[in-house]
Coordinates of C-alpha atoms in Angstrom, one line a residue:
M1 CA -16.2 14.8 47.1
R2 CA -16.5 13.7 43.6
L3 CA -14.5 16.5 42.2
I4 CA -11.8 15.6 44.8
A5 CA -11.7 12.1 44.1
L6 CA -11.3 12.5 40.4
S7 CA -8.6 15.4 40.8
T8 CA -6.5 13.0 43.1
C9 CA -6.8 10.3 40.4
I10 CA -5.8 12.4 37.8
T11 CA -2.9 13.7 39.8
S12 CA -1.8 10.2 40.5
I13 CA -1.9 9.6 36.7
I14 CA 0.3 12.6 36.0
L15 CA 2.8 11.3 38.6
S16 CA 2.8 8.0 37.2
S17 CA 3.3 9.1 33.7
A18 CA 6.2 11.3 34.9
S19 CA 7.8 8.2 36.6
F20 CA 7.5 6.4 33.3
A21 CA 9.4 9.0 31.7
Q22 CA 12.5 9.1 33.8
T23 CA 14.5 7.4 31.0
P24 CA 15.8 9.4 29.1
T25 CA 16.0 12.0 31.8
N26 CA 16.4 15.0 29.2
H27 CA 13.3 14.9 27.2
Q28 CA 14.3 15.6 23.4
F29 CA 10.8 15.5 22.1
I30 CA 7.6 17.6 23.0
N31 CA 5.9 14.3 23.4
D32 CA 8.3 12.4 25.4
A33 CA 6.5 12.9 28.6
I34 CA 3.3 11.2 27.4
L35 CA 4.8 8.3 25.8
P36 CA 6.0 5.0 27.4
P37 CA 9.5 5.1 28.7
I38 CA 12.6 4.1 26.9
H39 CA 16.2 3.1 27.8
V40 CA 19.0 5.4 26.3
W41 CA 20.5 3.5 23.1
Q42 CA 23.9 3.2 22.1
G43 CA 25.3 1.2 19.0
K44 CA 28.0 0.5 16.6
S45 CA 25.9 2.3 14.0
E46 CA 26.8 5.6 15.6
A47 CA 30.1 5.2 14.0
L48 CA 28.4 6.2 10.7
L49 CA 27.8 10.0 11.9
V50 CA 30.1 12.8 11.2
G51 CA 31.1 15.8 13.2
H52 CA 29.6 19.4 12.7
D53 CA 33.0 20.2 11.1
H54 CA 32.7 17.6 8.3
P55 CA 32.5 19.2 5.0
W56 CA 29.4 17.2 3.9
V57 CA 27.5 16.9 7.4
T58 CA 23.9 16.5 6.8
P59 CA 21.3 18.7 8.5
F60 CA 20.1 16.0 10.8
E61 CA 23.8 15.4 12.2
Q62 CA 24.4 19.1 12.5
Q63 CA 21.2 19.4 14.7
E64 CA 22.1 16.8 17.0
Y65 CA 19.9 14.0 15.4
V66 CA 16.5 15.5 16.4
T67 CA 15.6 17.3 13.3
S68 CA 15.1 16.8 9.8
P69 CA 15.4 19.4 7.0
D70 CA 12.6 21.0 5.2
Y71 CA 12.2 20.5 1.5
T72 CA 14.3 23.6 0.5
Q73 CA 17.1 22.7 2.8
T74 CA 17.0 19.0 1.7
T75 CA 16.9 20.1 -2.2
Q76 CA 19.9 22.6 -1.5
W77 CA 21.9 20.2 0.2
L78 CA 21.2 17.6 -2.5
D79 CA 22.3 19.9 -5.1
K80 CA 25.6 20.8 -3.7
L81 CA 26.5 17.1 -3.2
V82 CA 25.3 16.2 -6.9
S83 CA 27.1 19.1 -8.2
K84 CA 30.4 17.9 -6.6
S85 CA 30.1 14.1 -7.3
A86 CA 30.5 12.5 -10.9
N87 CA 28.5 9.6 -9.6
L88 CA 25.3 11.5 -8.7
Q89 CA 22.2 12.8 -11.0
K90 CA 19.1 14.4 -10.1
V91 CA 16.0 14.3 -11.9
S92 CA 12.4 15.5 -11.2
I93 CA 9.7 12.7 -11.6
G94 CA 6.9 15.1 -11.8
K95 CA 5.4 18.2 -9.8
S96 CA 3.1 17.9 -6.9
P97 CA -0.5 19.6 -6.8
Q98 CA 1.2 22.5 -5.0
G99 CA 3.8 22.8 -7.8
R100 CA 6.9 21.2 -6.0
D101 CA 9.4 19.0 -7.8
I102 CA 9.5 15.4 -6.5
W103 CA 13.2 14.9 -7.0
M104 CA 15.0 11.7 -7.5
I105 CA 18.7 10.9 -7.1
I106 CA 20.5 8.6 -9.5
A107 CA 23.6 7.1 -8.0
S108 CA 25.7 4.9 -10.4
K109 CA 29.5 4.5 -10.9
E110 CA 28.9 5.8 -14.5
G111 CA 27.1 9.1 -13.5
A112 CA 24.0 8.2 -15.6
A113 CA 21.5 10.8 -16.1
S114 CA 18.7 8.7 -17.9
A115 CA 17.0 5.5 -17.6
Q116 CA 18.4 4.3 -20.8
Q117 CA 22.0 5.4 -19.7
L118 CA 21.5 3.5 -16.5
S119 CA 20.2 0.3 -18.1
K120 CA 23.4 0.2 -20.3
N121 CA 25.4 -0.7 -17.3
N122 CA 23.9 -4.1 -16.7
K123 CA 23.6 -3.6 -13.1
A124 CA 20.6 -4.3 -10.7
T125 CA 18.8 -1.1 -9.7
V126 CA 17.5 -0.5 -6.2
L127 CA 14.7 2.4 -5.8
V128 CA 14.4 3.6 -2.3
Q129 CA 11.6 5.9 -1.5
A130 CA 10.9 7.9 1.8
G131 CA 8.2 10.4 2.7
I132 CA 5.3 8.6 1.4
H133 CA 3.9 9.4 4.8
S134 CA 6.0 12.3 5.2
G135 CA 6.0 12.5 8.8
E136 CA 7.5 9.2 8.8
I137 CA 10.8 10.8 7.3
D138 CA 13.6 8.4 8.5
G139 CA 14.6 7.2 5.0
K140 CA 15.4 10.8 3.9
D141 CA 18.0 11.5 6.4
A142 CA 19.4 8.0 6.2
G143 CA 19.6 8.3 2.4
M144 CA 21.2 11.6 2.6
M145 CA 24.0 10.0 4.9
L146 CA 24.6 7.2 2.5
L147 CA 24.8 9.2 -0.6
R148 CA 27.4 11.3 1.2
D149 CA 29.3 8.3 2.1
M150 CA 29.0 6.8 -1.4
A151 CA 30.1 10.0 -3.2
F152 CA 33.1 11.2 -0.6
G153 CA 33.3 8.7 2.0
A154 CA 34.3 5.2 2.7
K155 CA 31.4 3.4 0.8
Q156 CA 32.2 4.3 -2.8
A157 CA 32.6 0.7 -3.6
L158 CA 28.9 0.2 -3.1
L159 CA 28.3 1.4 -6.6
D160 CA 30.6 -1.0 -8.2
N161 CA 27.9 -3.5 -9.1
V162 CA 24.6 -1.9 -8.2
N163 CA 22.7 1.2 -9.0
L164 CA 20.6 3.4 -6.4
L165 CA 17.6 5.5 -7.1
F166 CA 16.6 7.7 -4.1
I167 CA 13.5 9.6 -3.6
P168 CA 14.1 11.6 -0.4
I169 CA 10.4 13.0 -0.4
L170 CA 7.6 11.5 -2.2
S171 CA 4.9 13.5 -0.4
V172 CA 6.3 16.8 -0.9
D173 CA 3.3 19.1 0.0
A174 CA 2.5 17.1 3.1
H175 CA 6.2 17.4 4.0
E176 CA 5.9 21.1 4.3
R177 CA 2.8 20.8 6.4
S178 CA 5.3 20.5 9.1
N179 CA 4.4 20.8 13.0
Q180 CA 5.9 19.6 16.2
Y181 CA 2.3 18.4 17.2
N182 CA 1.7 16.1 14.0
R183 CA 2.8 12.7 15.0
V184 CA 1.9 12.4 18.6
N185 CA 2.9 8.7 19.1
Q186 CA 6.3 9.0 17.2
R187 CA 9.7 10.3 19.1
G188 CA 11.0 12.8 16.6
P189 CA 11.9 14.5 14.6
V190 CA 11.2 17.8 16.3
N191 CA 9.0 18.8 13.3
M192 CA 7.1 16.1 11.2
G193 CA 5.1 16.4 8.1
W194 CA 1.6 15.4 7.5
R195 CA 0.4 12.0 6.7
T196 CA -1.7 12.8 3.6
T197 CA -1.3 14.7 0.7
A198 CA -2.4 18.3 0.0
T199 CA -5.6 17.0 -1.2
N200 CA -5.8 14.4 2.0
L201 CA -5.1 11.3 -0.2
N202 CA -3.2 8.4 1.7
L203 CA -0.5 7.7 -0.9
N204 CA -0.1 4.2 0.8
R205 CA -3.7 3.4 -0.1
D206 CA -3.4 4.6 -3.7
Y207 CA -1.2 2.2 -5.7
A208 CA -3.9 0.5 -7.2
K209 CA -6.4 3.2 -8.2
A210 CA -3.6 5.7 -8.6
D211 CA -5.8 8.8 -8.0
A212 CA -2.9 11.2 -6.7
A213 CA -0.6 13.2 -8.8
E214 CA 2.4 11.9 -6.7
M215 CA 1.3 8.3 -7.2
Q216 CA 0.9 8.7 -10.8
H217 CA 4.4 10.1 -10.9
L218 CA 6.0 7.2 -9.0
L219 CA 4.2 4.6 -11.2
K220 CA 5.6 6.1 -14.4
A221 CA 9.1 6.1 -12.6
I222 CA 8.9 2.7 -12.0
N223 CA 7.8 1.7 -15.5
Q224 CA 10.5 4.0 -16.8
W225 CA 13.6 3.0 -14.7
Q226 CA 12.6 -0.6 -13.9
P227 CA 13.9 -1.1 -10.6
D228 CA 14.7 -4.9 -9.8
L229 CA 14.1 -4.1 -6.0
Y230 CA 11.8 -1.4 -4.4
I231 CA 12.0 -0.1 -0.7
D232 CA 9.2 2.0 0.7
V233 CA 10.3 3.5 4.3
H234 CA 7.7 4.0 7.0
V235 CA 7.3 4.5 10.8
T236 CA 4.9 2.3 12.5
D237 CA 2.4 3.0 15.3
G238 CA 0.7 0.6 17.7
I239 CA 2.1 -1.7 20.6
D240 CA 5.5 -1.2 22.3
Y241 CA 8.1 -3.8 21.6
Q242 CA 12.1 -4.3 21.5
Y243 CA 12.4 -4.2 17.7
D244 CA 13.6 -1.1 16.1
V245 CA 13.6 -1.8 12.5
T246 CA 10.9 -4.0 11.3
F247 CA 10.2 -5.0 7.7
G248 CA 8.1 -7.3 5.6
Y249 CA 7.1 -8.2 2.0
N250 CA 4.8 -10.4 -0.1
V251 CA 3.9 -13.8 1.2
K252 CA 4.6 -17.3 -0.2
Q253 CA 1.0 -17.9 -1.1
G254 CA 0.7 -14.8 -3.0
Y255 CA 1.5 -13.8 -6.5
S256 CA 5.4 -13.8 -6.5
P257 CA 6.4 -17.1 -4.7
S258 CA 9.8 -17.0 -6.3
I259 CA 10.5 -13.4 -5.1
F260 CA 9.4 -14.3 -1.7
N261 CA 11.8 -17.1 -1.5
W262 CA 14.7 -14.7 -2.5
L263 CA 13.5 -12.3 0.0
E264 CA 12.9 -14.8 2.9
E265 CA 16.1 -16.9 2.2
T266 CA 18.8 -14.6 0.8
Y267 CA 17.6 -11.0 1.7
R268 CA 16.6 -11.2 5.2
P269 CA 19.2 -13.3 6.8
E270 CA 21.9 -10.8 5.6
V271 CA 20.0 -7.6 6.3
E272 CA 19.1 -8.9 9.9
S273 CA 22.8 -9.8 10.4
A274 CA 24.0 -6.4 9.5
L275 CA 21.4 -4.8 11.7
T276 CA 22.4 -6.9 14.7
A277 CA 25.9 -6.2 14.1
H278 CA 25.3 -2.7 14.5
D279 CA 23.4 -3.1 17.8
H280 CA 19.9 -2.7 16.1
I281 CA 16.9 -5.4 16.9
P282 CA 15.3 -6.2 13.4
G283 CA 12.1 -8.2 13.3
K284 CA 9.2 -9.0 11.0
L285 CA 6.1 -6.6 10.3
I286 CA 4.4 -6.5 13.6
F287 CA 0.7 -6.1 14.3
A288 CA -0.9 -7.1 17.6
N289 CA -4.5 -8.6 17.4
N290 CA -5.2 -6.7 20.5
N291 CA -3.0 -3.9 21.7
A292 CA -4.1 -4.3 25.3
D293 CA -3.6 -8.3 25.5
M294 CA -0.5 -9.6 24.0
S295 CA -1.6 -13.2 24.9
Q296 CA -3.9 -12.9 21.9
G297 CA -0.8 -12.9 19.5
V298 CA 0.2 -11.1 16.4
S299 CA -0.7 -11.0 12.8
Y300 CA 0.9 -11.9 9.8
W301 CA 0.0 -9.5 6.8
N302 CA -0.8 -10.4 3.0
P303 CA -1.5 -6.9 1.7
S304 CA -3.8 -6.0 -1.1
P305 CA -2.4 -3.8 -4.3
R306 CA -3.6 -0.5 -2.5
F307 CA -0.3 -0.9 -0.4
S308 CA 3.3 -0.6 -1.6
N309 CA 4.3 -4.3 -0.8
G310 CA 0.8 -5.7 -1.9
Y311 CA 1.3 -3.6 -5.4
G312 CA 5.0 -5.0 -5.7
D313 CA 3.5 -8.7 -5.2
A314 CA 0.9 -8.3 -7.9
R315 CA 3.6 -6.7 -10.5
H316 CA 6.4 -8.9 -9.3
L317 CA 8.4 -6.1 -8.1
P318 CA 10.6 -7.2 -5.0
T319 CA 9.2 -4.6 -2.7
I320 CA 9.9 -4.2 1.2
L321 CA 8.1 -2.3 3.5
I322 CA 10.4 -0.8 6.4
E323 CA 8.3 0.1 9.3
N324 CA 10.6 1.6 12.1
H325 CA 9.2 1.5 15.6
S326 CA 7.9 4.9 16.4
L327 CA 8.7 4.8 20.1
K328 CA 12.3 4.5 19.3
P329 CA 14.3 7.9 19.1
F330 CA 14.7 9.4 15.5
K331 CA 18.5 9.2 15.7
Q332 CA 18.2 5.3 16.4
R333 CA 15.6 4.9 13.7
V334 CA 17.7 6.9 11.1
L335 CA 20.7 5.0 11.7
G336 CA 19.0 1.7 11.5
T337 CA 17.6 2.7 8.1
Y338 CA 21.1 3.5 6.8
V339 CA 22.3 0.1 7.9
M340 CA 19.5 -1.6 6.1
L341 CA 19.9 0.3 2.9
E342 CA 23.7 -0.1 3.0
Q343 CA 23.4 -4.0 3.3
T344 CA 20.6 -3.9 0.6
L345 CA 22.9 -2.5 -2.0
K346 CA 25.4 -5.1 -0.9
T347 CA 23.1 -8.1 -1.0
V348 CA 21.5 -7.1 -4.4
A349 CA 24.9 -6.7 -5.9
N350 CA 26.1 -10.0 -4.7
H351 CA 22.9 -11.9 -5.6
A352 CA 21.7 -10.0 -8.6
E353 CA 21.7 -13.0 -10.8
S354 CA 19.3 -15.0 -8.5
L355 CA 17.2 -12.1 -8.0
T356 CA 16.8 -11.3 -11.6
A357 CA 16.0 -15.1 -12.2
A358 CA 13.4 -14.9 -9.3
I359 CA 11.6 -12.1 -10.9
K360 CA 11.4 -13.6 -14.4
Q361 CA 10.1 -16.8 -13.0
D362 CA 7.2 -15.0 -11.3
Q363 CA 6.7 -12.9 -14.5
Q364 CA 6.1 -15.9 -16.5
R365 CA 4.3 -18.2 -14.3
H366 CA 0.8 -17.1 -15.7
S367 CA -0.8 -19.1 -13.0
P368 CA -4.1 -20.7 -14.2
Q369 CA -6.0 -19.9 -11.0
I370 CA -5.7 -16.4 -9.5
T371 CA -6.9 -15.7 -5.9
L372 CA -8.7 -12.5 -5.5
T373 CA -9.6 -12.3 -1.7
W374 CA -8.1 -14.1 1.2
Q375 CA -9.1 -15.6 4.6
N376 CA -7.2 -15.7 8.0
E377 CA -5.6 -18.9 9.0
S378 CA -3.1 -19.9 11.9
Q379 CA 0.3 -19.7 11.3
P380 CA 3.5 -20.9 12.9
D381 CA 4.0 -19.6 16.4
W382 CA 6.6 -16.7 17.0
D383 CA 9.0 -15.8 19.7
F384 CA 8.2 -12.2 20.3
K385 CA 10.8 -9.6 21.6
G386 CA 8.1 -7.4 23.7
I387 CA 7.8 -4.9 26.3
D388 CA 6.3 -5.9 29.6
Y389 CA 3.0 -3.8 30.6
R390 CA 0.3 -3.7 33.2
I391 CA -3.4 -2.8 32.9
E392 CA -4.8 0.1 34.9
K393 CA -8.4 1.6 34.9
S394 CA -8.4 5.0 33.4
A395 CA -10.0 7.8 35.5
I396 CA -10.3 9.7 32.0
S397 CA -11.9 7.3 30.1
G398 CA -13.2 4.7 32.5
A399 CA -11.8 1.9 30.4
D400 CA -8.8 -0.3 30.7
V401 CA -5.4 1.4 29.6
V402 CA -2.0 -0.2 28.8
R403 CA 0.9 1.0 30.9
W404 CA 4.2 -0.2 29.1
N405 CA 7.0 -0.1 31.6
G406 CA 9.9 0.0 29.4
Q407 CA 11.3 -3.5 30.4
P408 CA 12.0 -6.1 27.9
K409 CA 10.0 -9.3 28.0
L410 CA 10.1 -12.4 25.5
Y411 CA 6.5 -13.6 24.5
A412 CA 7.3 -17.0 23.9
A413 CA 5.5 -18.9 21.3
L414 CA 2.7 -16.4 20.5
P415 CA -0.1 -17.5 18.3
V416 CA -0.1 -15.8 14.8
I417 CA -2.8 -15.4 12.2
G418 CA -2.5 -14.2 8.7
N419 CA -4.7 -13.7 5.6
T420 CA -3.0 -16.4 3.5
K421 CA -5.8 -18.8 2.9
A422 CA -7.1 -18.6 -0.7
D423 CA -11.0 -17.4 -0.7
I424 CA -12.5 -16.1 -3.9
Q425 CA -10.6 -17.6 -7.1
V426 CA -11.2 -17.1 -10.7
K427 CA -9.8 -19.1 -13.6
R428 CA -7.3 -16.7 -15.6
P429 CA -9.0 -15.6 -18.9
T430 CA -6.9 -15.3 -22.1
A431 CA -7.8 -11.7 -22.2
Y432 CA -10.1 -8.9 -21.2
Y433 CA -12.0 -6.8 -23.7
I434 CA -12.8 -3.1 -22.8
P435 CA -15.1 -0.9 -24.6
A436 CA -13.2 2.2 -26.0
Q437 CA -15.5 4.5 -23.9
W438 CA -14.3 3.6 -20.7
K439 CA -11.1 5.5 -21.2
A440 CA -10.3 6.4 -17.3
V441 CA -10.1 2.7 -17.0
I442 CA -7.8 2.1 -20.1
D443 CA -5.7 5.2 -19.1
K444 CA -5.3 3.7 -15.5
L445 CA -4.1 0.4 -17.1
A446 CA -1.7 2.1 -19.3
L447 CA -0.3 4.2 -16.4
H448 CA 0.6 0.9 -14.5
G449 CA 2.6 -0.1 -17.6
I450 CA 0.2 -2.9 -18.7
E451 CA 0.4 -3.8 -22.2
V452 CA -2.9 -3.3 -24.3
S453 CA -3.7 -3.3 -27.8
T454 CA -6.7 -1.9 -29.9
L455 CA -8.7 -4.2 -32.3
N456 CA -8.5 -2.8 -36.0
A457 CA -11.7 -5.0 -37.0
P458 CA -14.4 -6.6 -35.5
V459 CA -13.9 -10.1 -34.1
N460 CA -16.3 -13.0 -33.2
I461 CA -15.4 -14.4 -29.7
R462 CA -16.7 -16.7 -26.9
A463 CA -16.6 -14.6 -23.7
E464 CA -17.7 -14.6 -20.1
Q465 CA -20.0 -11.6 -18.9
Y466 CA -20.6 -10.5 -15.5
R467 CA -24.0 -9.0 -14.5
F468 CA -24.2 -7.6 -10.8
E469 CA -27.3 -7.8 -8.2
Q470 CA -27.6 -6.2 -4.8
P471 CA -25.0 -3.5 -5.2
Q472 CA -23.5 -2.3 -1.7
F473 CA -21.9 1.2 -1.9
G474 CA -19.8 2.6 0.8
Q475 CA -21.7 4.5 3.6
A476 CA -19.0 7.2 3.6
D477 CA -16.3 8.6 1.4
Y478 CA -13.1 6.4 1.4
E479 CA -10.0 7.9 -0.1
S480 CA -12.0 10.3 -2.4
R481 CA -14.3 7.3 -3.9
Q482 CA -17.5 5.7 -3.3
T483 CA -16.4 2.0 -3.3
V484 CA -18.8 -0.7 -4.3
S485 CA -19.3 -4.7 -4.1
A486 CA -22.0 -6.6 -5.4
K487 CA -23.5 -10.1 -6.1
L488 CA -21.9 -11.6 -9.3
I489 CA -23.7 -13.6 -12.0
S490 CA -21.7 -15.1 -14.8
T491 CA -22.9 -16.3 -18.2
Q492 CA -21.1 -17.2 -21.5
I493 CA -22.1 -15.6 -24.5
D494 CA -21.1 -15.5 -28.2
T495 CA -20.7 -11.8 -29.5
T496 CA -19.1 -9.5 -31.8
I497 CA -16.2 -7.1 -30.3
A498 CA -16.3 -3.8 -32.1
A499 CA -13.3 -2.3 -33.8
G500 CA -11.9 0.3 -31.2
T501 CA -12.2 -2.2 -28.4
I502 CA -9.2 -2.5 -26.1
K503 CA -7.7 -6.0 -25.6
V504 CA -5.6 -6.7 -22.5
S505 CA -3.9 -10.1 -22.7
T506 CA -3.2 -11.7 -19.5
A507 CA 0.0 -13.5 -20.9
Q508 CA 2.4 -10.6 -20.1
P509 CA 4.6 -9.6 -17.2
L510 CA 2.0 -7.5 -15.8
G511 CA -0.8 -10.2 -16.4
D512 CA -1.5 -10.9 -12.8
L513 CA -1.9 -7.0 -12.0
A514 CA -4.3 -7.0 -14.8
V515 CA -6.4 -9.6 -13.5
L516 CA -6.5 -7.9 -10.0
L517 CA -7.6 -4.6 -11.5
L518 CA -10.3 -5.9 -13.9
E519 CA -11.7 -8.8 -11.7
P520 CA -14.6 -7.1 -10.0
Q521 CA -14.4 -9.3 -6.8
A522 CA -10.6 -8.4 -6.2
E523 CA -10.1 -6.2 -3.2
D524 CA -8.5 -3.4 -5.2
S525 CA -10.3 -3.9 -8.5
L526 CA -11.1 -0.7 -10.4
F527 CA -14.7 -1.8 -10.0
Y528 CA -14.4 -1.7 -6.2
W529 CA -12.9 1.7 -6.4
G530 CA -16.0 3.1 -8.3
F531 CA -14.6 3.3 -11.8
F532 CA -17.8 1.5 -13.0
N533 CA -20.3 3.1 -11.0
T534 CA -22.4 4.6 -13.8
I535 CA -23.6 1.1 -14.7
F536 CA -25.8 1.3 -11.6
T537 CA -27.8 4.2 -12.9
L538 CA -31.0 3.9 -15.0
T539 CA -31.5 6.8 -17.1
E540 CA -34.4 5.6 -19.1
Y541 CA -38.2 4.8 -17.6
I542 CA -41.4 3.8 -18.8
E543 CA -44.8 5.5 -17.5
D544 CA -47.3 3.4 -15.8
Y545 CA -49.8 4.1 -18.4
A546 CA -47.7 2.4 -20.9
V547 CA -46.9 -0.6 -18.7
E548 CA -50.2 -1.7 -18.1
P549 CA -51.0 -2.5 -21.8
L550 CA -47.6 -3.7 -22.3
A551 CA -48.1 -6.3 -19.4
V552 CA -51.4 -7.4 -20.7
K553 CA -49.8 -8.0 -24.2
M554 CA -46.6 -9.9 -22.7
L555 CA -49.0 -12.1 -20.7
A556 CA -51.2 -13.0 -23.7
E557 CA -48.3 -14.0 -26.1
N558 CA -46.0 -15.7 -23.5
S559 CA -47.6 -18.5 -21.3
S560 CA -44.3 -19.2 -19.5
L561 CA -44.1 -15.5 -18.4
K562 CA -47.7 -15.8 -17.1
A563 CA -46.8 -19.0 -15.0
E564 CA -43.7 -17.0 -13.7
F565 CA -45.7 -14.1 -12.9
E566 CA -48.4 -16.2 -10.9
L567 CA -45.7 -17.6 -9.1
A568 CA -44.2 -14.2 -8.2
L569 CA -47.6 -13.1 -6.8
L570 CA -47.4 -16.0 -4.3
D571 CA -45.1 -13.5 -2.3
K572 CA -47.6 -11.2 -0.4
N573 CA -45.1 -8.2 -0.4
F574 CA -44.9 -8.3 -3.9
A575 CA -48.6 -8.9 -4.7
Q576 CA -49.4 -5.8 -2.7
D577 CA -46.7 -3.4 -4.3
S578 CA -48.1 -2.1 -7.5
K579 CA -45.0 -0.3 -8.3
A580 CA -43.0 -3.6 -8.0
R581 CA -45.6 -5.5 -10.2
L582 CA -45.1 -3.0 -13.0
R583 CA -41.4 -2.7 -12.6
W584 CA -41.4 -6.7 -12.9
F585 CA -42.9 -6.4 -16.5
Y586 CA -40.6 -3.5 -17.5
E587 CA -37.7 -5.3 -16.8
R588 CA -38.6 -8.4 -18.7
S589 CA -39.6 -6.3 -21.9
P590 CA -37.4 -5.4 -24.8
Y591 CA -37.7 -1.5 -23.7
Y592 CA -35.4 -2.3 -20.4
D593 CA -31.9 -1.1 -20.6
A594 CA -29.8 -4.3 -21.2
Q595 CA -26.6 -2.8 -20.0
Y596 CA -27.9 -2.0 -16.7
Q597 CA -25.7 -3.6 -14.0
V598 CA -23.9 -5.3 -16.6
Y599 CA -20.1 -5.2 -16.3
P600 CA -18.8 -3.8 -19.7
V601 CA -15.7 -5.6 -19.4
L602 CA -15.5 -9.1 -21.1
R603 CA -13.3 -12.1 -20.3
G604 CA -12.0 -14.2 -23.3
I605 CA -12.4 -17.8 -23.2
D606 CA -10.5 -20.4 -24.9

């Protein structure tokens, strides 16, 4: 009887799922039948598509808008386009771990082939990057169409007052780990790349620590080409809603408030207007607080520097994270991305002066207080263009499950929270001093483009020094690293800094980024990512037979130490632990490692 009942339940679920999938009636993708229902979309942006007989038809258009070309096909198509256009050049920003070039297209009226040549035209530059998560590849196909139209179509005037740098595939190795089963929550393309690199690193968790070769190449390119605006194209997961193109950037409370104002007051209105005019539904970045209960509201995100938009905030590079809605068909998402990229070029060209001014203002702020961590707080309510749903009891899991029904629903005045309340703050130091032996840290700062100098002679300074207690290491590997946090104790010292020490001034354009990488309590500091973990290892020790006479001598010569020891013995656990008692004396002796759990980076004090 139980088997029959369960079978009946499961059959009911299958039939119910089939009824959900009635629109569209012809499934385009293998997972359509298990995804929430959608309405067939038609929009004015479809006019951007060209027919099969067009000489510059893209593989996406040629294959009925459901596939995306592989690495070789993409490269061959771009090579052909570049070879015929005086406005396009192609360069490699570096090779992937598996040996593939990461290509970047340079689009300019002058046909610049180098960063130096591009800078001479005195135009703002937009960097668009697709495929950091290579299954989320909408930006590649949209960018190929846009390049085509700027080279040989009706959009050639776009380059009159702006330059475009276009990376069609950043995670090239993962792009070739392509399969129709890779992203079950996403409607197309038919074959999708993998989320992480060939070494299983998530590139959009890697901006601060920059472990992956692909990320290192990208950061070098950003430093070399100096874009004025950076776009990172993704496809989101999560709840169902009406928006097809959502995008966000830094918050006004963060490290680049002038850039936020430009993006919020100039950029967003123009881009949203263009998308709406082409029958797309734009929105802010959306994260439900509870995927099964929309009444609990949504979240507003202030990302840390491990993410593209958080990194852009820290280095004062206007950075836009596009998150197209995964439940919308591939064609709709690609066309929405095209419209957004085209309008971005127009907006940047028309408002380049105010954009440049905003960047300079943030670079020169040098705020005396830097926020390292943030807490959630309430934000203004949002009217949310959602999709209606019902909750059912699952016969499979036994838990409640959401059934989105495809019907638009306005969730008025939803509560919103966001991590915008300052938590841990520190006073901005004049500089950091890093001993020369910490080469991995020094090299990482240089990779980010942070200016450093080397002391040619010893100098005497007043500094702040951190010492740690109670370190807590990550219980599991995270992005190839063992993360760490610890209680911090600060003291001021007068010390002599050795020649060869690296000095990192915070009075520089990337000074805020330097603070966030070198302050141990920051969410994505190099300390957190384990670059200093060896300071938690004791390598010298003392035998018990040596501690005994040493302790007797210490007590005889130091009455205050004797009083301190007698006070410690009031703790029964300590008093009964012979090893702890011996260690107590060792730690207070001149034989103990003075560098144990001491942060080697000093903070310069005025």
